[in-house]
PDB file of C-alpha atoms and ligand atoms in Angstrom:
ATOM      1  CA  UNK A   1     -84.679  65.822 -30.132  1.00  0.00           C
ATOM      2  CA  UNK A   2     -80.812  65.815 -29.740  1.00  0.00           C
ATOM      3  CA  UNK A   3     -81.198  69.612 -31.230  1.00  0.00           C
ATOM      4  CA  UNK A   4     -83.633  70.847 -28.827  1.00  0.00           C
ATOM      5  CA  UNK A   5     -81.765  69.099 -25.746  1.00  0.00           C
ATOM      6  CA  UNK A   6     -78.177  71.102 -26.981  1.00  0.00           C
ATOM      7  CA  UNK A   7     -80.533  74.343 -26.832  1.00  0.00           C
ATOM      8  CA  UNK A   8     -81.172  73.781 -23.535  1.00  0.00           C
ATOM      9  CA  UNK A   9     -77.467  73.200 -22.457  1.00  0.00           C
ATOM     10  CA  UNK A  10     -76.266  76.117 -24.306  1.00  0.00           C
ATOM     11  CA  UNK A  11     -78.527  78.465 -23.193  1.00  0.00           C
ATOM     12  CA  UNK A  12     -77.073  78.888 -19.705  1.00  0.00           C
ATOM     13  CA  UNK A  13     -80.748  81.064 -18.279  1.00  0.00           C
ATOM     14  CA  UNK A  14     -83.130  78.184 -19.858  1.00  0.00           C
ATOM     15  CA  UNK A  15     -80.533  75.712 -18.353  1.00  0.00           C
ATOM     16  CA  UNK A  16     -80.883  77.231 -14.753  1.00  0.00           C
ATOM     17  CA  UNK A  17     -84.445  77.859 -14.952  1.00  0.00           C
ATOM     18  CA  UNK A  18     -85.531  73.935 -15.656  1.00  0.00           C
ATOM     19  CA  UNK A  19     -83.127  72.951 -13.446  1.00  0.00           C
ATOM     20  CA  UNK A  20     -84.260  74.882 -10.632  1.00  0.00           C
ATOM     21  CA  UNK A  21     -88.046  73.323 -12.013  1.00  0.00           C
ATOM     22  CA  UNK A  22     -87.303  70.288 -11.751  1.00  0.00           C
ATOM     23  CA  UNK A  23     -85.092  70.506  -8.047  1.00  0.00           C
ATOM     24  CA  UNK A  24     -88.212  72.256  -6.712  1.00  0.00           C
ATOM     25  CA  UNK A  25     -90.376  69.034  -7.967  1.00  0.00           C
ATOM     26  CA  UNK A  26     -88.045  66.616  -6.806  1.00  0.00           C
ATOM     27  CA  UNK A  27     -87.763  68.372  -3.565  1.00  0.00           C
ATOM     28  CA  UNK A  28     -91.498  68.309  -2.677  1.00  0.00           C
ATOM     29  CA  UNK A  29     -92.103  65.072  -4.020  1.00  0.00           C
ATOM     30  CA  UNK A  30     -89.403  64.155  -1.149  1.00  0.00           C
ATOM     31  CA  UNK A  31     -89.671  66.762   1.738  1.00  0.00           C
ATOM     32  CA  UNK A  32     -93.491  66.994   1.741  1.00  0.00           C
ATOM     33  CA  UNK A  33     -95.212  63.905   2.750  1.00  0.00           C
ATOM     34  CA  UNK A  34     -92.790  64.018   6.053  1.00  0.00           C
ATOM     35  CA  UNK A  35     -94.771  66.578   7.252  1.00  0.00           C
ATOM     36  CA  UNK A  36     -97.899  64.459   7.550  1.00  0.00           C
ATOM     37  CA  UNK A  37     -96.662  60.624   7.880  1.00  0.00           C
ATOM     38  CA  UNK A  38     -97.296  60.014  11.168  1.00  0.00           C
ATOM     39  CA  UNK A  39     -93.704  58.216  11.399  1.00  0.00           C
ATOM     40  CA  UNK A  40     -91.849  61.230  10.779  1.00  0.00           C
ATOM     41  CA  UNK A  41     -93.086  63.046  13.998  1.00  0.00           C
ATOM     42  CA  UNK A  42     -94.628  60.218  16.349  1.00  0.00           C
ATOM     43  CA  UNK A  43     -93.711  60.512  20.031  1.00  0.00           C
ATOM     44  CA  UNK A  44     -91.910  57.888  21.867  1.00  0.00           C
ATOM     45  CA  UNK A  45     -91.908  56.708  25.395  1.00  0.00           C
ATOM     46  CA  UNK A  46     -88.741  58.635  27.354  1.00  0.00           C
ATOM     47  CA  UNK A  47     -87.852  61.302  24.789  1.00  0.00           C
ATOM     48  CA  UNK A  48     -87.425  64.415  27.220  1.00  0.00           C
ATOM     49  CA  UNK A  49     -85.464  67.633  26.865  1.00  0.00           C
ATOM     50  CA  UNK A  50     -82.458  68.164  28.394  1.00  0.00           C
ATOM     51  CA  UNK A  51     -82.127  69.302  31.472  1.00  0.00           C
ATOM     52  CA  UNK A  52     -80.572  72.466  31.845  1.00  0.00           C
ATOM     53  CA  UNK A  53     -76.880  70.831  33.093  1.00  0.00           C
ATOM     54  CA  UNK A  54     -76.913  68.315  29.850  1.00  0.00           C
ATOM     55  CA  UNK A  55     -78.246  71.649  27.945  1.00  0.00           C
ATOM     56  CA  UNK A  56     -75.010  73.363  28.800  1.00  0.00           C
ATOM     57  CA  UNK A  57     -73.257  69.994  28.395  1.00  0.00           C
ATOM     58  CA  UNK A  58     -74.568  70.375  24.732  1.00  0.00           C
ATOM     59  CA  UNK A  59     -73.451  73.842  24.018  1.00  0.00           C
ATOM     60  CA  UNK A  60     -70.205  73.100  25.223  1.00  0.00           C
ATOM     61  CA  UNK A  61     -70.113  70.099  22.793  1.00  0.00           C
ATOM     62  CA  UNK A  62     -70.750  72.347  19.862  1.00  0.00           C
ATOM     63  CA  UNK A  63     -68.159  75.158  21.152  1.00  0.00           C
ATOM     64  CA  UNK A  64     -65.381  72.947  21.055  1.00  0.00           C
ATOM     65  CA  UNK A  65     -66.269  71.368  17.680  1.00  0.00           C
ATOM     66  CA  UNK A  66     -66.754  67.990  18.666  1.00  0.00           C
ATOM     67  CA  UNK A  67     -69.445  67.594  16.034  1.00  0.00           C
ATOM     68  CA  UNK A  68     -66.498  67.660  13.315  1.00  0.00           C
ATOM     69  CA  UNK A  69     -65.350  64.289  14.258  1.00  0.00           C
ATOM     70  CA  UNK A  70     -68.576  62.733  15.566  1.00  0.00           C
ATOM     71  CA  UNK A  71     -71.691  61.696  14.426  1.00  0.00           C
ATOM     72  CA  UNK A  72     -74.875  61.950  16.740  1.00  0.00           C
ATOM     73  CA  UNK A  73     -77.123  59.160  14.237  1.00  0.00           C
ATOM     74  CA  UNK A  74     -77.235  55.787  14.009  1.00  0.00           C
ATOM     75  CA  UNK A  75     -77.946  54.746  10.449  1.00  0.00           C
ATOM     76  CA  UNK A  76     -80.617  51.343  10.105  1.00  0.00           C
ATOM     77  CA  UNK A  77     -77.801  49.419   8.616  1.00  0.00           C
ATOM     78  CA  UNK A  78     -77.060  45.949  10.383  1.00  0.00           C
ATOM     79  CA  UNK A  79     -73.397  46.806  11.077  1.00  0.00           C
ATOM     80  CA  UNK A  80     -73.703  49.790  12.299  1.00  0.00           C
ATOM     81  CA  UNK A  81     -76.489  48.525  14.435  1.00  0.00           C
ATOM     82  CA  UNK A  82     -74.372  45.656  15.537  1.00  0.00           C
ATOM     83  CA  UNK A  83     -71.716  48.398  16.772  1.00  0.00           C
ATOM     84  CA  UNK A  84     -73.504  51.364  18.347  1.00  0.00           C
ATOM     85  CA  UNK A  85     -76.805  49.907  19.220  1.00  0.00           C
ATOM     86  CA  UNK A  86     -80.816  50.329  17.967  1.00  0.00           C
ATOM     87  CA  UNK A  87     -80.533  53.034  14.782  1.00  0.00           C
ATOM     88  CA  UNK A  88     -81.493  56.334  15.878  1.00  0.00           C
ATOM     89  CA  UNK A  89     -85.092  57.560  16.166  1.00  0.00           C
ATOM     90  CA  UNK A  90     -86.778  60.533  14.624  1.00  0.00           C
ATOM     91  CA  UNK A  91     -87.910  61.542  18.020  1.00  0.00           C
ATOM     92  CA  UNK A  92     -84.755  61.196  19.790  1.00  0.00           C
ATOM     93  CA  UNK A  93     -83.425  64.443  18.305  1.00  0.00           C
ATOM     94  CA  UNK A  94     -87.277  65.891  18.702  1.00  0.00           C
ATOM     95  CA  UNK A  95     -85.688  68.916  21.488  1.00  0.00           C
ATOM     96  CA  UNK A  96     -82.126  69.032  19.614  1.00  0.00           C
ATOM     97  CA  UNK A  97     -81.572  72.355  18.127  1.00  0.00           C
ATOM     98  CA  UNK A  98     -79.701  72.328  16.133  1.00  0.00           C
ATOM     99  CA  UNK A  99     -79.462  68.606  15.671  1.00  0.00           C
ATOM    100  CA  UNK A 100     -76.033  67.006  16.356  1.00  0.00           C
ATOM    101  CA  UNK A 101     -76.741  63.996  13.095  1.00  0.00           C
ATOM    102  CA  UNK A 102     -73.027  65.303  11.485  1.00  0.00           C
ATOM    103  CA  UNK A 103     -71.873  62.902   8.918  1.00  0.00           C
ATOM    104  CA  UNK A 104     -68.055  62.813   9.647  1.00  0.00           C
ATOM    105  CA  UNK A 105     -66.948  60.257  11.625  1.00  0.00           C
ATOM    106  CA  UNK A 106     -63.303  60.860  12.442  1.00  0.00           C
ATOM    107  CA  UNK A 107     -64.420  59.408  15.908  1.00  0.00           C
ATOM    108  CA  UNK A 108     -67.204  57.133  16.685  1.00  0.00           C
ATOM    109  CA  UNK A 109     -70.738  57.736  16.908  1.00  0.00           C
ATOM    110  CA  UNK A 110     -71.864  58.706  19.891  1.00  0.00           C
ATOM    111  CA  UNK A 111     -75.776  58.920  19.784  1.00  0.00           C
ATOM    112  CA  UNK A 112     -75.705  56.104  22.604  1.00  0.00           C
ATOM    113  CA  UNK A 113     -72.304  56.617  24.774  1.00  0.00           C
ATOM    114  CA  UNK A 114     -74.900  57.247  27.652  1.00  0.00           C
ATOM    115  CA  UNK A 115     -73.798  54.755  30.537  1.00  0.00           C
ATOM    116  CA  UNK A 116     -71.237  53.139  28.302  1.00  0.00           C
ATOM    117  CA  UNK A 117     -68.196  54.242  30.054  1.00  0.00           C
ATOM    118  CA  UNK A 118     -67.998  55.665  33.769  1.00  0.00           C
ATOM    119  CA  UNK A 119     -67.770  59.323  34.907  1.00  0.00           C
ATOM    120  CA  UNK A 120     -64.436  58.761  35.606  1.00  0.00           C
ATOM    121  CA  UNK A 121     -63.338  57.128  32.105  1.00  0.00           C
ATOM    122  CA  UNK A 122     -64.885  60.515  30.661  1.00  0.00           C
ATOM    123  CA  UNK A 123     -62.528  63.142  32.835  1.00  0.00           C
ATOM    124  CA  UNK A 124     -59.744  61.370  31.906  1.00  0.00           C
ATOM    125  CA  UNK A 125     -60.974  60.644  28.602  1.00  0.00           C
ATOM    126  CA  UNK A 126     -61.358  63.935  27.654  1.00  0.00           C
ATOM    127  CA  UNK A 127     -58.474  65.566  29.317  1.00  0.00           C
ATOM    128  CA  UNK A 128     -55.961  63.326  27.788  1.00  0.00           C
ATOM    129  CA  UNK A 129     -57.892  60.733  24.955  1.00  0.00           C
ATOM    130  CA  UNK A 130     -55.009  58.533  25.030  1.00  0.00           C
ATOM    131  CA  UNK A 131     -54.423  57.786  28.173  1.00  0.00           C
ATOM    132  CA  UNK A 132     -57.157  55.543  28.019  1.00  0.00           C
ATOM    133  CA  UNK A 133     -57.113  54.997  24.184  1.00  0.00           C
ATOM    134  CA  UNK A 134     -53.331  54.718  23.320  1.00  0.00           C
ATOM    135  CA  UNK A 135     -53.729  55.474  19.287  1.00  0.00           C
ATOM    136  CA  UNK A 136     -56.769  57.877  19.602  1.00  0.00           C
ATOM    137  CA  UNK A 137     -56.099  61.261  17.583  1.00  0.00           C
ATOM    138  CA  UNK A 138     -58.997  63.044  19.390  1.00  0.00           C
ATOM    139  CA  UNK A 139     -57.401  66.282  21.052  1.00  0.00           C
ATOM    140  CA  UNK A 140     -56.643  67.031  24.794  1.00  0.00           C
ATOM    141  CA  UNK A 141     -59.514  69.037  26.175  1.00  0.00           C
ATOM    142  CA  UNK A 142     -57.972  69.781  29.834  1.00  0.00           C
ATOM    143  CA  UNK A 143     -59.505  73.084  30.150  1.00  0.00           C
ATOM    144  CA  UNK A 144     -63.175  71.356  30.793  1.00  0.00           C
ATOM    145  CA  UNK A 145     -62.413  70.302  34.114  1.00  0.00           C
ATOM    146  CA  UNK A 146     -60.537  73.922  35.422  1.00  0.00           C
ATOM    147  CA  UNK A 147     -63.247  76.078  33.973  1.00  0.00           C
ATOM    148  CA  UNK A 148     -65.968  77.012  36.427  1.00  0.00           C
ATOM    149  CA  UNK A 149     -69.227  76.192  34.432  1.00  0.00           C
ATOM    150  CA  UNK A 150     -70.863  79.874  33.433  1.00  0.00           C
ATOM    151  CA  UNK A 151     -74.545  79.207  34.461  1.00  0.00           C
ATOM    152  CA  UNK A 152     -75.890  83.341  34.231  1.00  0.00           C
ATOM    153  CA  UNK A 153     -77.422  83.138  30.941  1.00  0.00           C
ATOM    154  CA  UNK A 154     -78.882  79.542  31.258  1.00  0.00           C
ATOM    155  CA  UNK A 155     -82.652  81.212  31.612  1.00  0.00           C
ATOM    156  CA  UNK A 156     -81.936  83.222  28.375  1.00  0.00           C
ATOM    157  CA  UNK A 157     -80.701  80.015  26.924  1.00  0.00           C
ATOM    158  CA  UNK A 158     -83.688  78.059  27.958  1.00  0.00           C
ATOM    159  CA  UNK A 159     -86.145  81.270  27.051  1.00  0.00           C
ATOM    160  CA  UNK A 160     -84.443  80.845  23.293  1.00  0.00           C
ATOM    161  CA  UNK A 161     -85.089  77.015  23.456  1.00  0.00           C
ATOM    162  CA  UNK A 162     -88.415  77.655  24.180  1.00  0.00           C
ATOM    163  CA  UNK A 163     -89.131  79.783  21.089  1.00  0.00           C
ATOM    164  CA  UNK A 164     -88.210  76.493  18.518  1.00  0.00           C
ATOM    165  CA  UNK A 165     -90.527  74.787  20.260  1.00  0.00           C
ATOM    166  CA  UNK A 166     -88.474  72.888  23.435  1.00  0.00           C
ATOM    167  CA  UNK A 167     -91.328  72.895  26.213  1.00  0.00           C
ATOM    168  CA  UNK A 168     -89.002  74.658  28.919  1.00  0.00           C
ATOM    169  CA  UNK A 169     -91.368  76.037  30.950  1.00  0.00           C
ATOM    170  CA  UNK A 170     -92.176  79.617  32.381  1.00  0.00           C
ATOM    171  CA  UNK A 171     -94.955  79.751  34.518  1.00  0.00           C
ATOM    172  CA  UNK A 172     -97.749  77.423  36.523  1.00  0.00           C
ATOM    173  CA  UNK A 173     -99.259  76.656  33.380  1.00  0.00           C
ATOM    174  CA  UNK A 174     -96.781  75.207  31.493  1.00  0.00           C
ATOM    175  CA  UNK A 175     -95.279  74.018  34.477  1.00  0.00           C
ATOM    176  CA  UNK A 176     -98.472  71.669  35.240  1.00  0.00           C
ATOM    177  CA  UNK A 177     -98.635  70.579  31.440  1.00  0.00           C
ATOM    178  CA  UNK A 178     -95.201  69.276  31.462  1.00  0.00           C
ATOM    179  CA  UNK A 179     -96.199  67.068  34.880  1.00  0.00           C
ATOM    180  CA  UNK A 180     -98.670  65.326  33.096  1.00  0.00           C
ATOM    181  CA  UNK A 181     -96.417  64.930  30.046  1.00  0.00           C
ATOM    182  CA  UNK A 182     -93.266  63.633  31.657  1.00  0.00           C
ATOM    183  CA  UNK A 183     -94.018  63.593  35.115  1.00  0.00           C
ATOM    184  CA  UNK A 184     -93.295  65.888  37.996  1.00  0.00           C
ATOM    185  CA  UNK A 185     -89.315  64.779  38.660  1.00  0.00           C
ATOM    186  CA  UNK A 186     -88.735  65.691  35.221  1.00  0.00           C
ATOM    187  CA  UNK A 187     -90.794  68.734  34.922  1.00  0.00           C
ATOM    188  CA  UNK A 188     -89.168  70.043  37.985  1.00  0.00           C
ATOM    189  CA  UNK A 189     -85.866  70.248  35.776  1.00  0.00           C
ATOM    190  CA  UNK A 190     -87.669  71.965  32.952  1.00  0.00           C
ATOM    191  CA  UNK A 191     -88.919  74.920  35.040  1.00  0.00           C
ATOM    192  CA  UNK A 192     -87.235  78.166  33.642  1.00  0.00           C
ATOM    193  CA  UNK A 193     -86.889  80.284  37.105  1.00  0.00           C
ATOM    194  CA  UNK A 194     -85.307  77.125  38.824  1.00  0.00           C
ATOM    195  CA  UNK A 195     -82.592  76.471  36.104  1.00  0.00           C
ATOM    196  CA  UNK A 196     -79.740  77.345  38.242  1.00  0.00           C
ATOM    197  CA  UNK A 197     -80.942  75.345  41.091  1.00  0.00           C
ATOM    198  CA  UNK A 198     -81.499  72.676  39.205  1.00  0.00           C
ATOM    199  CA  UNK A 199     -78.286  72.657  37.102  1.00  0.00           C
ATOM    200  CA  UNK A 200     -76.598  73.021  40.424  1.00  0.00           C
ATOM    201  CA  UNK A 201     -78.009  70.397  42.167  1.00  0.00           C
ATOM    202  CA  UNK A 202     -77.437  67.827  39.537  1.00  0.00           C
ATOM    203  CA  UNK A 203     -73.988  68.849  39.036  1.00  0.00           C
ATOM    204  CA  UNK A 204     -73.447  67.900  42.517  1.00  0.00           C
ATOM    205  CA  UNK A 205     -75.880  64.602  42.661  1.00  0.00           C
ATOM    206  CA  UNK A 206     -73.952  63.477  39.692  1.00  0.00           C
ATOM    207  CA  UNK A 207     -70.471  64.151  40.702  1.00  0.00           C
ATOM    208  CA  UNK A 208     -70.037  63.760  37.330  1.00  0.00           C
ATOM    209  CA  UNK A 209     -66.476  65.567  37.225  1.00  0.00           C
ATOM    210  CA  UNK A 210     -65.349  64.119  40.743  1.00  0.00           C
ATOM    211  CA  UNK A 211     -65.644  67.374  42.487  1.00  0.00           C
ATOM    212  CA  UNK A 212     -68.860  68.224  44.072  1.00  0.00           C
ATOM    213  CA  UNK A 213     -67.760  71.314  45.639  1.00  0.00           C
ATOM    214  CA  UNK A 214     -68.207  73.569  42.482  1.00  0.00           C
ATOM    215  CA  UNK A 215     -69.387  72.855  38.860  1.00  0.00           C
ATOM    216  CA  UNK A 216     -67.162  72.885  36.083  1.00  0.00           C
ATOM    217  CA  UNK A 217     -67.512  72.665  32.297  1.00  0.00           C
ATOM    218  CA  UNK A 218     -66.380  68.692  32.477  1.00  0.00           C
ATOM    219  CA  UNK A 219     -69.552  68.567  34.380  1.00  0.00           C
ATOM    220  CA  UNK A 220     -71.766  69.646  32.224  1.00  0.00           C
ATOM    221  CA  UNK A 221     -70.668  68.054  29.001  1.00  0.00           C
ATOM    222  CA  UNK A 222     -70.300  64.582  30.761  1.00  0.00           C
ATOM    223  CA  UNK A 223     -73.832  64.831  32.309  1.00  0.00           C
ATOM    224  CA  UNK A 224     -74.731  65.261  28.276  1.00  0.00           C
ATOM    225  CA  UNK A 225     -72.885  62.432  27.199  1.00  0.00           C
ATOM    226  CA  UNK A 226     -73.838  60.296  29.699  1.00  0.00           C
ATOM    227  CA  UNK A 227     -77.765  61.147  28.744  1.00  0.00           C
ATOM    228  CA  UNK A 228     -77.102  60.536  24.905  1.00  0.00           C
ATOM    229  CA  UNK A 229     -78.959  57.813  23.642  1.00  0.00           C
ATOM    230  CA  UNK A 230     -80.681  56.449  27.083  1.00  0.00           C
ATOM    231  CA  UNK A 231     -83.874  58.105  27.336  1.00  0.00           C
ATOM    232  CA  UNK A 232     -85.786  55.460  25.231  1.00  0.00           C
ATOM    233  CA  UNK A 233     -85.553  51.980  26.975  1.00  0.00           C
ATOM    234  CA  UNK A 234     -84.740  49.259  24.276  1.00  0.00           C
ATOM    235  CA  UNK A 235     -83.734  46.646  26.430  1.00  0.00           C
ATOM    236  CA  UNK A 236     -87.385  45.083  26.011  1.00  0.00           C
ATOM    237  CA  UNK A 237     -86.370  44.533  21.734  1.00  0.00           C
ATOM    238  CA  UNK A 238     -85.077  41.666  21.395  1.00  0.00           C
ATOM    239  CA  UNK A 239     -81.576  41.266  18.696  1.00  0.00           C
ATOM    240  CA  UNK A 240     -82.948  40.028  16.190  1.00  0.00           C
ATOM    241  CA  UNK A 241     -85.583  42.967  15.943  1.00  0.00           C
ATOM    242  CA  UNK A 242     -82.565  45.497  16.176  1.00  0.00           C
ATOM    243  CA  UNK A 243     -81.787  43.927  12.294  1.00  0.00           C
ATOM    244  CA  UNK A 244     -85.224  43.896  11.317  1.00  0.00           C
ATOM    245  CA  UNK A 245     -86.082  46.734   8.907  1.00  0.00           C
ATOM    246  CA  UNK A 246     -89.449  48.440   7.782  1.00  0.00           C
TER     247      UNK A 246
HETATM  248  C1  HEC B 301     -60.043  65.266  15.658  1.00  0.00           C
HETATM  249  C2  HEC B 301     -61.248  64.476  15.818  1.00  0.00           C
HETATM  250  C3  HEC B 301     -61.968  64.464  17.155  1.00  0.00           C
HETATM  251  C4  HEC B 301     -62.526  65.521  17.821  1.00  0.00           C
HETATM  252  C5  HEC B 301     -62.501  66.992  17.461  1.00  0.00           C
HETATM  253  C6  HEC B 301     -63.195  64.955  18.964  1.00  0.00           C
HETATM  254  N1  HEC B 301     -63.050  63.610  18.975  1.00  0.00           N
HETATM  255 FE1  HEC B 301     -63.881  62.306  20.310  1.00  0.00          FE
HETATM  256  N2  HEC B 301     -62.941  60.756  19.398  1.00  0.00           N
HETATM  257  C7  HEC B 301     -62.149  60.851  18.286  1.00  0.00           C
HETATM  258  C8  HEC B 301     -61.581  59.538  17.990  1.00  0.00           C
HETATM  259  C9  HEC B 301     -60.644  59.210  16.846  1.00  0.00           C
HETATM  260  C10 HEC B 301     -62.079  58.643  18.969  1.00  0.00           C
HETATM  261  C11 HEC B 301     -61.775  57.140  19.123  1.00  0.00           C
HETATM  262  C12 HEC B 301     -60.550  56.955  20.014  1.00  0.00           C
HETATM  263  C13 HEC B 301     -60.812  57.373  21.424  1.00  0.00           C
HETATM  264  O1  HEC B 301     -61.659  56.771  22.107  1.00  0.00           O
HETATM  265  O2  HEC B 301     -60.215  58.370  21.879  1.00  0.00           O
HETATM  266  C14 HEC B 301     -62.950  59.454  19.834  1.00  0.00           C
HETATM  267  C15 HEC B 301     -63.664  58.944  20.900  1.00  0.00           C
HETATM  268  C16 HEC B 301     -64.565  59.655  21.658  1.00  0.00           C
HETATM  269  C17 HEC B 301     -65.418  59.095  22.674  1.00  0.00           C
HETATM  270  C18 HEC B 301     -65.514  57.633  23.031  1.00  0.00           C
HETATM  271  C19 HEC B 301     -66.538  56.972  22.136  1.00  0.00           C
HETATM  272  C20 HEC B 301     -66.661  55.496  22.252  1.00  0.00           C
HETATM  273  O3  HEC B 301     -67.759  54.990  22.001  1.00  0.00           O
HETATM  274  O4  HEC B 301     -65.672  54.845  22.600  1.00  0.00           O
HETATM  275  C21 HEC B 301     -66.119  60.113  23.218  1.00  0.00           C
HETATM  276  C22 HEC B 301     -67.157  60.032  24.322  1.00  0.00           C
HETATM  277  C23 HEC B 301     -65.711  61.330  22.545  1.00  0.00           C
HETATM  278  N3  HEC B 301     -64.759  61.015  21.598  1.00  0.00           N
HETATM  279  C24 HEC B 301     -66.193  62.581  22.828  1.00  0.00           C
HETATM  280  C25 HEC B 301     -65.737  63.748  22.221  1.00  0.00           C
HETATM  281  C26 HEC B 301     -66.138  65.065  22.635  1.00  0.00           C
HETATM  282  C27 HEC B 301     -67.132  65.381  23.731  1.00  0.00           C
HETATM  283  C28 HEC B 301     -65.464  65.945  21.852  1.00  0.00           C
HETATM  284  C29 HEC B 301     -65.479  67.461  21.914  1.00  0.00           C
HETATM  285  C30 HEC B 301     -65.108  68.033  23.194  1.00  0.00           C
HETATM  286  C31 HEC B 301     -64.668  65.167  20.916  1.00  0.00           C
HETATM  287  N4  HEC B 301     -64.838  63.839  21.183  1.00  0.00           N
HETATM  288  C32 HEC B 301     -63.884  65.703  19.913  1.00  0.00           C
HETATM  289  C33 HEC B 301     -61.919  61.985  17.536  1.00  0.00           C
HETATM  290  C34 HEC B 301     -62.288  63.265  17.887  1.00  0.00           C
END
């Protein structure tokens, strides 16, 4: 037995074929049923695509890197539950692509920040971390707030969305399926050939960088982290469900 096991570790092509066998096994036995548990994919009350501001909010967030510090998924664990809030749904991340899950967590998590701290807190947050945090080591990002947001390409943008699957829509159709699927204030902000209305007049209904009169980057990427982690309602679980695991 031991001689036929040595065979196998000397011979470096046998070696790399049965490992590659037995990855492939182990990787179907894992990957494959998530395609058809219902679990994996169910919908959940709430979980809507992002509007084309918080879209732009979200491709800011992955320009400047802030994914190397922060997480985006909140593991079922009771402490980190007892710190961030419910664990992270399948579904949340349903219209995220790519996904912002990450693993390093130089910062907190942030897949709820959404209403935790005001506008305000943000802008100066992110222009100067610690001026509100004293020790934090997270960078200045002061450019946010002086750079007019670039909003040409947000169609194209949406358009690509589309193609994984996000239901931006294009036309009537698609338009009138997403009214019965999230409802017509919502759909409005899905609607392809209004993005830069829309985007526009959230920026300003939001005043999420303090200046209505144009929209900046800080606008954008606030409206996004204000939206993280609220569109499901969990106020109706009760604590002691939030440590209760399947
Ligand atoms: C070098 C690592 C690093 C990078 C890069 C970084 N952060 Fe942070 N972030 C931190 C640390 C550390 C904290 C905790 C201290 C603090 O609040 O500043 C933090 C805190 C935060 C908080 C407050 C979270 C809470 O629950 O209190 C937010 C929001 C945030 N960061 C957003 C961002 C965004 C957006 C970016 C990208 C533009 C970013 N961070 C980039 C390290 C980083």
């Amino acid at each position: 037995m031991s001689f036929k096991h040595e065979n196998v570790e000397t011979n470096a092509g046998v070696l790399l074929v049965l490992t590659m066998l037995a990855i492939s096994v182990g990787g179907l036995v894992e990957i494959a049923p998530l395609f058809f548990i219902k679990d994996t994919t169910e919908n959940v009350e709430g979980v809507r695509p992002y509007t084309p501001l918080e879209s732009r909010g979200r491709d800011l967030y992955i320009r400047e890197g802030c994914y190397t510090c922060h997480s985006q998924m909140i593991r079922p664990f009771r402490d980190e539950q007892l710190r961030y809030g419910h664990y992270s749904l399948a579904a949340e991340s349903k219209y995220d692509h790519p996904f912002q899950w990450g693993s390093k967590r130089t910062g907190p998590d942030l897949a709820r920040v959404g209403g935790k701290y005001s506008n305000e807190w943000h802008v100066q947050h992110m222009i100067k971390p610690t001026s509100v945090v004293p020790e934090s080591v997270m960078p200045n990002y002061p450019w946010l707030l002086s750079t007019k947001l670039d909003v040409s390409d947000i169609g194209d943008r949406m358009r690509a969305l589309r193609i994984t699957g996000v239901p931006y829509s294009a036309n009537q159709e698609e338009y009138d399926r997403n009214v019965k699927q999230f409802g017509e204030p919502v759909a409005k902000t899905l609607h392809i050939p209004n993005a830069v209305q829309n985007l526009v007049s959230q920026a300003q209904e939001g005043n999420f960088d303090g200046d209505r009169s144009s929209v900046s980057e800080m606008d954008a990427l606030v409206a996004y982290l204000q939206v993280l982690g609220t569109m499901v309602d969990f106020s109706k679980i009760k604590p002691e469900e939030l440590v209760k695991f399947r």
